[in-house]
Amino acid sequence: MILSNAPISEATHTICDWFELAVLSSEYGVYAFESLARFWDTLRNSEGKDPEGADDTEEAFIATVRTEIEARAELLGDCYPFHFSASGESLEFVEANVTQGGWIYTFCLLISHPSQGVIFDGKYQPPITNEIRNYFQACATYAAAGELEGNSYAFGFPRPDQSGFLEKLAAIYVSFGEGTQVVGEVPKGASVRQKDAQIDVIAWRPSADAAAGKPYLLGQVASGANWQAKTIKGGPIDSFHNVWFVRSPASIPTASMFVPICYGSIWDDSMMDAVNHHSYEFGHIFYRFRIPSLAQKGIKLASANANIVVERLTDLGLLIGWLQTQIVEMRRISLAAA
């Protein structure tokens, strides 16, 4: 195996992430609940008591894990890439059945655990370079389009089209309308090497009359552990509009944060409580239980409507190809370590 011992005493959502990765890295893409239960028994026997922080009995422990996985499947629908076996005793990953949103969920799962620790034991670690992390900005761009049912631009640096900051900004806001006007040159005191002014995604829903008042989103993308230092709510958005526009948009932007993690468990409301809490600081939070479905919706919207712009659609195939390669590698190393 390439995984650490099942984190029995950790929060349920962490155990479920471990379980999903056990499915993904197993030779045939199947992992049994009974195998997870053995870790509970082993820990209980080694400590001479029930595992601290875990459920009181093996049955209760497995029931909690099943409930959380069922909740994930219900919430995400066809964007959840795992499914129960016919007997219900195992969880399975069948690559041929994975939807676009399912691949994005799998990507979010993998980049949520980039290093050795509670999940991976060090034999394998996802080779998450800056180029791979940048695929998450593409996922965020798709999700913003799905959320607003409109145009979505990938503004974060580095931009695949290699456009300059003011060049790209001007092109986006000509399309935005409302008489918005970007500055023609860098204002005095501002950085001449500005990359993206902390704004990674710019999206809006076109209005029928082209006037102000349309849904408008400005998003920050954070795929690493330092996401809590990256809010754009308040000052950064005000600075973006005040510094880089002669006339800023009249529509009011929604500050948003895109992260690949899950904040807690669905079954005990810890996920909802955490998202509610962090929303005061970060604005509208898009995370692993929201992004896949919205991203799939955004991709389909762009395919069906030539008037809608959703950038970085070609990155989806590259993302899926990388994931397929990693699944093969995980299984190869797991088999060799068995």
mmCIF file with all atom_site columns, N, CA, C and O in Angstrom, residues 115-168:
data_model
loop_
_atom_site.group_PDB
_atom_site.id
_atom_site.type_symbol
_atom_site.label_atom_id
_atom_site.label_alt_id
_atom_site.label_comp_id
_atom_site.label_asym_id
_atom_site.label_entity_id
_atom_site.label_seq_id
_atom_site.pdbx_PDB_ins_code
_atom_site.Cartn_x
_atom_site.Cartn_y
_atom_site.Cartn_z
_atom_site.occupancy
_atom_site.B_iso_or_equiv
_atom_site.pdbx_formal_charge
_atom_site.auth_seq_id
_atom_site.auth_comp_id
_atom_site.auth_asym_id
_atom_site.auth_atom_id
_atom_site.pdbx_PDB_model_num
ATOM 1   N N  . SER A 1 115 ? 1.432   15.618 0.403   1.00 0.00 ? 115 SER A N  1
ATOM 2   C CA . SER A 1 115 ? 2.682   15.214 1.034   1.00 0.00 ? 115 SER A CA 1
ATOM 3   C C  . SER A 1 115 ? 2.486   14.028 1.968   1.00 0.00 ? 115 SER A C  1
ATOM 4   O O  . SER A 1 115 ? 1.354   13.629 2.270   1.00 0.00 ? 115 SER A O  1
ATOM 5   N N  . GLN A 1 116 ? 3.587   13.497 2.434   1.00 0.00 ? 116 GLN A N  1
ATOM 6   C CA . GLN A 1 116 ? 3.560   12.379 3.365   1.00 0.00 ? 116 GLN A CA 1
ATOM 7   C C  . GLN A 1 116 ? 2.922   12.817 4.682   1.00 0.00 ? 116 GLN A C  1
ATOM 8   O O  . GLN A 1 116 ? 3.137   13.929 5.154   1.00 0.00 ? 116 GLN A O  1
ATOM 9   N N  . GLY A 1 117 ? 2.120   11.926 5.259   1.00 0.00 ? 117 GLY A N  1
ATOM 10  C CA . GLY A 1 117 ? 1.484   12.288 6.521   1.00 0.00 ? 117 GLY A CA 1
ATOM 11  C C  . GLY A 1 117 ? 0.357   11.353 6.876   1.00 0.00 ? 117 GLY A C  1
ATOM 12  O O  . GLY A 1 117 ? 0.503   10.126 6.801   1.00 0.00 ? 117 GLY A O  1
ATOM 13  N N  . VAL A 1 118 ? -0.779  11.923 7.217   1.00 0.00 ? 118 VAL A N  1
ATOM 14  C CA . VAL A 1 118 ? -1.925  11.138 7.661   1.00 0.00 ? 118 VAL A CA 1
ATOM 15  C C  . VAL A 1 118 ? -2.443  10.228 6.556   1.00 0.00 ? 118 VAL A C  1
ATOM 16  O O  . VAL A 1 118 ? -2.913  9.113  6.823   1.00 0.00 ? 118 VAL A O  1
ATOM 17  N N  . ILE A 1 119 ? -2.352  10.664 5.303   1.00 0.00 ? 119 ILE A N  1
ATOM 18  C CA . ILE A 1 119 ? -2.908  9.886  4.184   1.00 0.00 ? 119 ILE A CA 1
ATOM 19  C C  . ILE A 1 119 ? -1.828  9.055  3.493   1.00 0.00 ? 119 ILE A C  1
ATOM 20  O O  . ILE A 1 119 ? -1.891  7.832  3.478   1.00 0.00 ? 119 ILE A O  1
ATOM 21  N N  . PHE A 1 120 ? -0.838  9.683  2.905   1.00 0.00 ? 120 PHE A N  1
ATOM 22  C CA . PHE A 1 120 ? 0.211   8.963  2.173   1.00 0.00 ? 120 PHE A CA 1
ATOM 23  C C  . PHE A 1 120 ? 1.394   8.651  3.087   1.00 0.00 ? 120 PHE A C  1
ATOM 24  O O  . PHE A 1 120 ? 1.789   9.481  3.916   1.00 0.00 ? 120 PHE A O  1
ATOM 25  N N  . ASP A 1 121 ? 1.962   7.438  2.926   1.00 0.00 ? 121 ASP A N  1
ATOM 26  C CA . ASP A 1 121 ? 3.054   7.019  3.810   1.00 0.00 ? 121 ASP A CA 1
ATOM 27  C C  . ASP A 1 121 ? 4.437   7.359  3.279   1.00 0.00 ? 121 ASP A C  1
ATOM 28  O O  . ASP A 1 121 ? 5.445   7.102  3.931   1.00 0.00 ? 121 ASP A O  1
ATOM 29  N N  . GLY A 1 122 ? 4.520   7.951  2.101   1.00 0.00 ? 122 GLY A N  1
ATOM 30  C CA . GLY A 1 122 ? 5.814   8.373  1.556   1.00 0.00 ? 122 GLY A CA 1
ATOM 31  C C  . GLY A 1 122 ? 6.303   7.552  0.386   1.00 0.00 ? 122 GLY A C  1
ATOM 32  O O  . GLY A 1 122 ? 7.180   7.994  -0.357  1.00 0.00 ? 122 GLY A O  1
ATOM 33  N N  . LYS A 1 123 ? 5.763   6.348  0.207   1.00 0.00 ? 123 LYS A N  1
ATOM 34  C CA . LYS A 1 123 ? 6.176   5.555  -0.963  1.00 0.00 ? 123 LYS A CA 1
ATOM 35  C C  . LYS A 1 123 ? 5.749   6.257  -2.261  1.00 0.00 ? 123 LYS A C  1
ATOM 36  O O  . LYS A 1 123 ? 6.416   6.144  -3.293  1.00 0.00 ? 123 LYS A O  1
ATOM 37  N N  . TYR A 1 124 ? 4.628   6.906  -2.187  1.00 0.00 ? 124 TYR A N  1
ATOM 38  C CA . TYR A 1 124 ? 4.124   7.697  -3.315  1.00 0.00 ? 124 TYR A CA 1
ATOM 39  C C  . TYR A 1 124 ? 3.656   9.040  -2.783  1.00 0.00 ? 124 TYR A C  1
ATOM 40  O O  . TYR A 1 124 ? 3.022   9.114  -1.721  1.00 0.00 ? 124 TYR A O  1
ATOM 41  N N  . GLN A 1 125 ? 3.997   10.108 -3.467  1.00 0.00 ? 125 GLN A N  1
ATOM 42  C CA . GLN A 1 125 ? 3.451   11.431 -3.195  1.00 0.00 ? 125 GLN A CA 1
ATOM 43  C C  . GLN A 1 125 ? 3.080   12.066 -4.529  1.00 0.00 ? 125 GLN A C  1
ATOM 44  O O  . GLN A 1 125 ? 3.849   11.974 -5.496  1.00 0.00 ? 125 GLN A O  1
ATOM 45  N N  . PRO A 1 126 ? 1.908   12.665 -4.623  1.00 0.00 ? 126 PRO A N  1
ATOM 46  C CA . PRO A 1 126 ? 1.509   13.280 -5.897  1.00 0.00 ? 126 PRO A CA 1
ATOM 47  C C  . PRO A 1 126 ? 2.544   14.311 -6.350  1.00 0.00 ? 126 PRO A C  1
ATOM 48  O O  . PRO A 1 126 ? 2.903   15.189 -5.572  1.00 0.00 ? 126 PRO A O  1
ATOM 49  N N  . PRO A 1 127 ? 3.048   14.199 -7.574  1.00 0.00 ? 127 PRO A N  1
ATOM 50  C CA . PRO A 1 127 ? 4.035   15.163 -8.076  1.00 0.00 ? 127 PRO A CA 1
ATOM 51  C C  . PRO A 1 127 ? 3.348   16.469 -8.492  1.00 0.00 ? 127 PRO A C  1
ATOM 52  O O  . PRO A 1 127 ? 3.143   16.741 -9.679  1.00 0.00 ? 127 PRO A O  1
ATOM 53  N N  . ILE A 1 128 ? 2.991   17.246 -7.498  1.00 0.00 ? 128 ILE A N  1
ATOM 54  C CA . ILE A 1 128 ? 2.187   18.437 -7.750  1.00 0.00 ? 128 ILE A CA 1
ATOM 55  C C  . ILE A 1 128 ? 3.097   19.641 -7.938  1.00 0.00 ? 128 ILE A C  1
ATOM 56  O O  . ILE A 1 128 ? 3.502   20.312 -6.989  1.00 0.00 ? 128 ILE A O  1
ATOM 57  N N  . THR A 1 129 ? 3.426   19.910 -9.171  1.00 0.00 ? 129 THR A N  1
ATOM 58  C CA . THR A 1 129 ? 4.238   21.064 -9.541  1.00 0.00 ? 129 THR A CA 1
ATOM 59  C C  . THR A 1 129 ? 3.336   22.288 -9.676  1.00 0.00 ? 129 THR A C  1
ATOM 60  O O  . THR A 1 129 ? 2.111   22.199 -9.606  1.00 0.00 ? 129 THR A O  1
ATOM 61  N N  . ASN A 1 130 ? 3.949   23.432 -9.902  1.00 0.00 ? 130 ASN A N  1
ATOM 62  C CA . ASN A 1 130 ? 3.159   24.650 -10.128 1.00 0.00 ? 130 ASN A CA 1
ATOM 63  C C  . ASN A 1 130 ? 2.278   24.508 -11.366 1.00 0.00 ? 130 ASN A C  1
ATOM 64  O O  . ASN A 1 130 ? 1.159   25.028 -11.405 1.00 0.00 ? 130 ASN A O  1
ATOM 65  N N  . GLU A 1 131 ? 2.788   23.787 -12.365 1.00 0.00 ? 131 GLU A N  1
ATOM 66  C CA . GLU A 1 131 ? 1.998   23.556 -13.579 1.00 0.00 ? 131 GLU A CA 1
ATOM 67  C C  . GLU A 1 131 ? 0.747   22.741 -13.259 1.00 0.00 ? 131 GLU A C  1
ATOM 68  O O  . GLU A 1 131 ? -0.356  23.054 -13.750 1.00 0.00 ? 131 GLU A O  1
ATOM 69  N N  . ILE A 1 132 ? 0.881   21.723 -12.409 1.00 0.00 ? 132 ILE A N  1
ATOM 70  C CA . ILE A 1 132 ? -0.271  20.908 -12.032 1.00 0.00 ? 132 ILE A CA 1
ATOM 71  C C  . ILE A 1 132 ? -1.230  21.719 -11.174 1.00 0.00 ? 132 ILE A C  1
ATOM 72  O O  . ILE A 1 132 ? -2.456  21.659 -11.359 1.00 0.00 ? 132 ILE A O  1
ATOM 73  N N  . ARG A 1 133 ? -0.706  22.482 -10.223 1.00 0.00 ? 133 ARG A N  1
ATOM 74  C CA . ARG A 1 133 ? -1.577  23.324 -9.396  1.00 0.00 ? 133 ARG A CA 1
ATOM 75  C C  . ARG A 1 133 ? -2.371  24.309 -10.252 1.00 0.00 ? 133 ARG A C  1
ATOM 76  O O  . ARG A 1 133 ? -3.500  24.657 -9.941  1.00 0.00 ? 133 ARG A O  1
ATOM 77  N N  . ASN A 1 134 ? -1.743  24.735 -11.346 1.00 0.00 ? 134 ASN A N  1
ATOM 78  C CA . ASN A 1 134 ? -2.407  25.699 -12.209 1.00 0.00 ? 134 ASN A CA 1
ATOM 79  C C  . ASN A 1 134 ? -3.650  25.126 -12.876 1.00 0.00 ? 134 ASN A C  1
ATOM 80  O O  . ASN A 1 134 ? -4.548  25.868 -13.279 1.00 0.00 ? 134 ASN A O  1
ATOM 81  N N  . TYR A 1 135 ? -3.720  23.791 -12.987 1.00 0.00 ? 135 TYR A N  1
ATOM 82  C CA . TYR A 1 135 ? -4.942  23.172 -13.513 1.00 0.00 ? 135 TYR A CA 1
ATOM 83  C C  . TYR A 1 135 ? -6.136  23.458 -12.602 1.00 0.00 ? 135 TYR A C  1
ATOM 84  O O  . TYR A 1 135 ? -7.282  23.484 -13.065 1.00 0.00 ? 135 TYR A O  1
ATOM 85  N N  . PHE A 1 136 ? -5.865  23.660 -11.319 1.00 0.00 ? 136 PHE A N  1
ATOM 86  C CA . PHE A 1 136 ? -6.976  23.953 -10.406 1.00 0.00 ? 136 PHE A CA 1
ATOM 87  C C  . PHE A 1 136 ? -7.586  25.320 -10.713 1.00 0.00 ? 136 PHE A C  1
ATOM 88  O O  . PHE A 1 136 ? -8.775  25.531 -10.516 1.00 0.00 ? 136 PHE A O  1
ATOM 89  N N  . GLN A 1 137 ? -6.762  26.249 -11.216 1.00 0.00 ? 137 GLN A N  1
ATOM 90  C CA . GLN A 1 137 ? -7.321  27.531 -11.628 1.00 0.00 ? 137 GLN A CA 1
ATOM 91  C C  . GLN A 1 137 ? -8.282  27.339 -12.801 1.00 0.00 ? 137 GLN A C  1
ATOM 92  O O  . GLN A 1 137 ? -9.304  28.017 -12.896 1.00 0.00 ? 137 GLN A O  1
ATOM 93  N N  . ALA A 1 138 ? -7.977  26.388 -13.682 1.00 0.00 ? 138 ALA A N  1
ATOM 94  C CA . ALA A 1 138 ? -8.892  26.070 -14.776 1.00 0.00 ? 138 ALA A CA 1
ATOM 95  C C  . ALA A 1 138 ? -10.205 25.532 -14.219 1.00 0.00 ? 138 ALA A C  1
ATOM 96  O O  . ALA A 1 138 ? -11.291 25.929 -14.653 1.00 0.00 ? 138 ALA A O  1
ATOM 97  N N  . CYS A 1 139 ? -10.110 24.631 -13.223 1.00 0.00 ? 139 CYS A N  1
ATOM 98  C CA . CYS A 1 139 ? -11.328 24.086 -12.597 1.00 0.00 ? 139 CYS A CA 1
ATOM 99  C C  . CYS A 1 139 ? -12.161 25.205 -11.975 1.00 0.00 ? 139 CYS A C  1
ATOM 100 O O  . CYS A 1 139 ? -13.397 25.207 -12.078 1.00 0.00 ? 139 CYS A O  1
ATOM 101 N N  . ALA A 1 140 ? -11.488 26.154 -11.333 1.00 0.00 ? 140 ALA A N  1
ATOM 102 C CA . ALA A 1 140 ? -12.191 27.282 -10.720 1.00 0.00 ? 140 ALA A CA 1
ATOM 103 C C  . ALA A 1 140 ? -12.885 28.133 -11.777 1.00 0.00 ? 140 ALA A C  1
ATOM 104 O O  . ALA A 1 140 ? -14.006 28.626 -11.571 1.00 0.00 ? 140 ALA A O  1
ATOM 105 N N  . THR A 1 141 ? -12.236 28.299 -12.913 1.00 0.00 ? 141 THR A N  1
ATOM 106 C CA . THR A 1 141 ? -12.820 29.078 -14.006 1.00 0.00 ? 141 THR A CA 1
ATOM 107 C C  . THR A 1 141 ? -14.090 28.411 -14.523 1.00 0.00 ? 141 THR A C  1
ATOM 108 O O  . THR A 1 141 ? -15.108 29.080 -14.752 1.00 0.00 ? 141 THR A O  1
ATOM 109 N N  . TYR A 1 142 ? -14.058 27.091 -14.685 1.00 0.00 ? 142 TYR A N  1
ATOM 110 C CA . TYR A 1 142 ? -15.258 26.363 -15.117 1.00 0.00 ? 142 TYR A CA 1
ATOM 111 C C  . TYR A 1 142 ? -16.373 26.501 -14.079 1.00 0.00 ? 142 TYR A C  1
ATOM 112 O O  . TYR A 1 142 ? -17.549 26.709 -14.423 1.00 0.00 ? 142 TYR A O  1
ATOM 113 N N  . ALA A 1 143 ? -16.012 26.371 -12.795 1.00 0.00 ? 143 ALA A N  1
ATOM 114 C CA . ALA A 1 143 ? -17.009 26.408 -11.724 1.00 0.00 ? 143 ALA A CA 1
ATOM 115 C C  . ALA A 1 143 ? -17.673 27.780 -11.624 1.00 0.00 ? 143 ALA A C  1
ATOM 116 O O  . ALA A 1 143 ? -18.882 27.874 -11.378 1.00 0.00 ? 143 ALA A O  1
ATOM 117 N N  . ALA A 1 144 ? -16.900 28.837 -11.821 1.00 0.00 ? 144 ALA A N  1
ATOM 118 C CA . ALA A 1 144 ? -17.476 30.184 -11.788 1.00 0.00 ? 144 ALA A CA 1
ATOM 119 C C  . ALA A 1 144 ? -18.482 30.361 -12.919 1.00 0.00 ? 144 ALA A C  1
ATOM 120 O O  . ALA A 1 144 ? -19.537 30.978 -12.743 1.00 0.00 ? 144 ALA A O  1
ATOM 121 N N  . ALA A 1 145 ? -18.177 29.796 -14.087 1.00 0.00 ? 145 ALA A N  1
ATOM 122 C CA . ALA A 1 145 ? -19.114 29.849 -15.213 1.00 0.00 ? 145 ALA A CA 1
ATOM 123 C C  . ALA A 1 145 ? -20.396 29.105 -14.872 1.00 0.00 ? 145 ALA A C  1
ATOM 124 O O  . ALA A 1 145 ? -21.507 29.564 -15.168 1.00 0.00 ? 145 ALA A O  1
ATOM 125 N N  . GLY A 1 146 ? -20.259 27.948 -14.231 1.00 0.00 ? 146 GLY A N  1
ATOM 126 C CA . GLY A 1 146 ? -21.431 27.173 -13.846 1.00 0.00 ? 146 GLY A CA 1
ATOM 127 C C  . GLY A 1 146 ? -22.263 27.878 -12.799 1.00 0.00 ? 146 GLY A C  1
ATOM 128 O O  . GLY A 1 146 ? -23.495 27.836 -12.837 1.00 0.00 ? 146 GLY A O  1
ATOM 129 N N  . GLU A 1 147 ? -21.605 28.516 -11.855 1.00 0.00 ? 147 GLU A N  1
ATOM 130 C CA . GLU A 1 147 ? -22.313 29.233 -10.790 1.00 0.00 ? 147 GLU A CA 1
ATOM 131 C C  . GLU A 1 147 ? -23.124 30.397 -11.344 1.00 0.00 ? 147 GLU A C  1
ATOM 132 O O  . GLU A 1 147 ? -24.288 30.595 -10.990 1.00 0.00 ? 147 GLU A O  1
ATOM 133 N N  . LEU A 1 148 ? -22.516 31.194 -12.224 1.00 0.00 ? 148 LEU A N  1
ATOM 134 C CA . LEU A 1 148 ? -23.181 32.395 -12.738 1.00 0.00 ? 148 LEU A CA 1
ATOM 135 C C  . LEU A 1 148 ? -23.903 32.162 -14.051 1.00 0.00 ? 148 LEU A C  1
ATOM 136 O O  . LEU A 1 148 ? -24.634 33.035 -14.511 1.00 0.00 ? 148 LEU A O  1
ATOM 137 N N  . GLU A 1 149 ? -23.683 30.997 -14.644 1.00 0.00 ? 149 GLU A N  1
ATOM 138 C CA . GLU A 1 149 ? -24.254 30.699 -15.963 1.00 0.00 ? 149 GLU A CA 1
ATOM 139 C C  . GLU A 1 149 ? -23.875 31.791 -16.958 1.00 0.00 ? 149 GLU A C  1
ATOM 140 O O  . GLU A 1 149 ? -24.706 32.347 -17.671 1.00 0.00 ? 149 GLU A O  1
ATOM 141 N N  . GLY A 1 150 ? -22.574 32.095 -16.964 1.00 0.00 ? 150 GLY A N  1
ATOM 142 C CA . GLY A 1 150 ? -22.109 33.166 -17.838 1.00 0.00 ? 150 GLY A CA 1
ATOM 143 C C  . GLY A 1 150 ? -20.638 33.057 -18.171 1.00 0.00 ? 150 GLY A C  1
ATOM 144 O O  . GLY A 1 150 ? -20.039 31.986 -18.097 1.00 0.00 ? 150 GLY A O  1
ATOM 145 N N  . ASN A 1 151 ? -20.049 34.186 -18.532 1.00 0.00 ? 151 ASN A N  1
ATOM 146 C CA . ASN A 1 151 ? -18.654 34.245 -18.950 1.00 0.00 ? 151 ASN A CA 1
ATOM 147 C C  . ASN A 1 151 ? -17.712 34.073 -17.763 1.00 0.00 ? 151 ASN A C  1
ATOM 148 O O  . ASN A 1 151 ? -17.987 34.567 -16.666 1.00 0.00 ? 151 ASN A O  1
ATOM 149 N N  . SER A 1 152 ? -16.594 33.403 -18.012 1.00 0.00 ? 152 SER A N  1
ATOM 150 C CA . SER A 1 152 ? -15.622 33.196 -16.937 1.00 0.00 ? 152 SER A CA 1
ATOM 151 C C  . SER A 1 152 ? -14.218 33.224 -17.522 1.00 0.00 ? 152 SER A C  1
ATOM 152 O O  . SER A 1 152 ? -13.895 32.472 -18.446 1.00 0.00 ? 152 SER A O  1
ATOM 153 N N  . TYR A 1 153 ? -13.380 34.095 -16.957 1.00 0.00 ? 153 TYR A N  1
ATOM 154 C CA . TYR A 1 153 ? -12.030 34.299 -17.466 1.00 0.00 ? 153 TYR A CA 1
ATOM 155 C C  . TYR A 1 153 ? -10.991 33.902 -16.422 1.00 0.00 ? 153 TYR A C  1
ATOM 156 O O  . TYR A 1 153 ? -11.125 34.236 -15.242 1.00 0.00 ? 153 TYR A O  1
ATOM 157 N N  . ALA A 1 154 ? -9.942  33.215 -16.862 1.00 0.00 ? 154 ALA A N  1
ATOM 158 C CA . ALA A 1 154 ? -8.815  32.851 -16.005 1.00 0.00 ? 154 ALA A CA 1
ATOM 159 C C  . ALA A 1 154 ? -7.806  33.991 -16.047 1.00 0.00 ? 154 ALA A C  1
ATOM 160 O O  . ALA A 1 154 ? -7.074  34.137 -17.031 1.00 0.00 ? 154 ALA A O  1
ATOM 161 N N  . PHE A 1 155 ? -7.779  34.801 -14.978 1.00 0.00 ? 155 PHE A N  1
ATOM 162 C CA . PHE A 1 155 ? -6.935  35.987 -14.963 1.00 0.00 ? 155 PHE A CA 1
ATOM 163 C C  . PHE A 1 155 ? -5.645  35.768 -14.179 1.00 0.00 ? 155 PHE A C  1
ATOM 164 O O  . PHE A 1 155 ? -4.693  36.525 -14.307 1.00 0.00 ? 155 PHE A O  1
ATOM 165 N N  . GLY A 1 156 ? -5.588  34.710 -13.357 1.00 0.00 ? 156 GLY A N  1
ATOM 166 C CA . GLY A 1 156 ? -4.438  34.487 -12.500 1.00 0.00 ? 156 GLY A CA 1
ATOM 167 C C  . GLY A 1 156 ? -3.158  34.233 -13.272 1.00 0.00 ? 156 GLY A C  1
ATOM 168 O O  . GLY A 1 156 ? -3.165  33.655 -14.365 1.00 0.00 ? 156 GLY A O  1
ATOM 169 N N  . PHE A 1 157 ? -2.061  34.658 -12.698 1.00 0.00 ? 157 PHE A N  1
ATOM 170 C CA . PHE A 1 157 ? -0.741  34.494 -13.308 1.00 0.00 ? 157 PHE A CA 1
ATOM 171 C C  . PHE A 1 157 ? -0.151  33.156 -12.888 1.00 0.00 ? 157 PHE A C  1
ATOM 172 O O  . PHE A 1 157 ? -0.299  32.754 -11.728 1.00 0.00 ? 157 PHE A O  1
ATOM 173 N N  . PRO A 1 158 ? 0.520   32.420 -13.785 1.00 0.00 ? 158 PRO A N  1
ATOM 174 C CA . PRO A 1 158 ? 0.776   32.775 -15.187 1.00 0.00 ? 158 PRO A CA 1
ATOM 175 C C  . PRO A 1 158 ? -0.421  32.455 -16.073 1.00 0.00 ? 158 PRO A C  1
ATOM 176 O O  . PRO A 1 158 ? -1.065  31.421 -15.901 1.00 0.00 ? 158 PRO A O  1
ATOM 177 N N  . ARG A 1 159 ? -0.703  33.347 -16.999 1.00 0.00 ? 159 ARG A N  1
ATOM 178 C CA . ARG A 1 159 ? -1.813  33.136 -17.929 1.00 0.00 ? 159 ARG A CA 1
ATOM 179 C C  . ARG A 1 159 ? -1.320  32.333 -19.132 1.00 0.00 ? 159 ARG A C  1
ATOM 180 O O  . ARG A 1 159 ? -0.293  32.667 -19.716 1.00 0.00 ? 159 ARG A O  1
ATOM 181 N N  . PRO A 1 160 ? -2.072  31.304 -19.513 1.00 0.00 ? 160 PRO A N  1
ATOM 182 C CA . PRO A 1 160 ? -1.642  30.464 -20.637 1.00 0.00 ? 160 PRO A CA 1
ATOM 183 C C  . PRO A 1 160 ? -1.440  31.233 -21.935 1.00 0.00 ? 160 PRO A C  1
ATOM 184 O O  . PRO A 1 160 ? -0.614  30.848 -22.769 1.00 0.00 ? 160 PRO A O  1
ATOM 185 N N  . ASP A 1 161 ? -2.204  32.318 -22.119 1.00 0.00 ? 161 ASP A N  1
ATOM 186 C CA . ASP A 1 161 ? -2.045  33.086 -23.366 1.00 0.00 ? 161 ASP A CA 1
ATOM 187 C C  . ASP A 1 161 ? -0.878  34.070 -23.296 1.00 0.00 ? 161 ASP A C  1
ATOM 188 O O  . ASP A 1 161 ? -0.635  34.816 -24.250 1.00 0.00 ? 161 ASP A O  1
ATOM 189 N N  . GLN A 1 162 ? -0.171  34.081 -22.144 1.00 0.00 ? 162 GLN A N  1
ATOM 190 C CA . GLN A 1 162 ? 1.020   34.911 -21.945 1.00 0.00 ? 162 GLN A CA 1
ATOM 191 C C  . GLN A 1 162 ? 0.745   36.403 -22.095 1.00 0.00 ? 162 GLN A C  1
ATOM 192 O O  . GLN A 1 162 ? 1.662   37.192 -22.364 1.00 0.00 ? 162 GLN A O  1
ATOM 193 N N  . SER A 1 163 ? -0.494  36.788 -21.911 1.00 0.00 ? 163 SER A N  1
ATOM 194 C CA . SER A 1 163 ? -0.855  38.198 -22.035 1.00 0.00 ? 163 SER A CA 1
ATOM 195 C C  . SER A 1 163 ? -0.347  38.996 -20.837 1.00 0.00 ? 163 SER A C  1
ATOM 196 O O  . SER A 1 163 ? -0.186  38.469 -19.734 1.00 0.00 ? 163 SER A O  1
ATOM 197 N N  . GLY A 1 164 ? -0.109  40.282 -21.062 1.00 0.00 ? 164 GLY A N  1
ATOM 198 C CA . GLY A 1 164 ? 0.289   41.180 -19.987 1.00 0.00 ? 164 GLY A CA 1
ATOM 199 C C  . GLY A 1 164 ? -0.895  41.538 -19.111 1.00 0.00 ? 164 GLY A C  1
ATOM 200 O O  . GLY A 1 164 ? -2.055  41.365 -19.489 1.00 0.00 ? 164 GLY A O  1
ATOM 201 N N  . PHE A 1 165 ? -0.611  42.064 -17.941 1.00 0.00 ? 165 PHE A N  1
ATOM 202 C CA . PHE A 1 165 ? -1.654  42.379 -16.957 1.00 0.00 ? 165 PHE A CA 1
ATOM 203 C C  . PHE A 1 165 ? -2.694  43.358 -17.513 1.00 0.00 ? 165 PHE A C  1
ATOM 204 O O  . PHE A 1 165 ? -3.887  43.052 -17.561 1.00 0.00 ? 165 PHE A O  1
ATOM 205 N N  . LEU A 1 166 ? -2.271  44.531 -17.953 1.00 0.00 ? 166 LEU A N  1
ATOM 206 C CA . LEU A 1 166 ? -3.215  45.529 -18.452 1.00 0.00 ? 166 LEU A CA 1
ATOM 207 C C  . LEU A 1 166 ? -3.852  45.099 -19.771 1.00 0.00 ? 166 LEU A C  1
ATOM 208 O O  . LEU A 1 166 ? -5.024  45.387 -20.027 1.00 0.00 ? 166 LEU A O  1
ATOM 209 N N  . GLU A 1 167 ? -3.082  44.396 -20.573 1.00 0.00 ? 167 GLU A N  1
ATOM 210 C CA . GLU A 1 167 ? -3.617  43.900 -21.845 1.00 0.00 ? 167 GLU A CA 1
ATOM 211 C C  . GLU A 1 167 ? -4.799  42.966 -21.609 1.00 0.00 ? 167 GLU A C  1
ATOM 212 O O  . GLU A 1 167 ? -5.862  43.095 -22.225 1.00 0.00 ? 167 GLU A O  1
ATOM 213 N N  . LYS A 1 168 ? -4.613  42.004 -20.712 1.00 0.00 ? 168 LYS A N  1
ATOM 214 C CA . LYS A 1 168 ? -5.668  41.042 -20.421 1.00 0.00 ? 168 LYS A CA 1
ATOM 215 C C  . LYS A 1 168 ? -6.843  41.704 -19.723 1.00 0.00 ? 168 LYS A C  1
ATOM 216 O O  . LYS A 1 168 ? -8.010  41.436 -20.037 1.00 0.00 ? 168 LYS A O  1
#
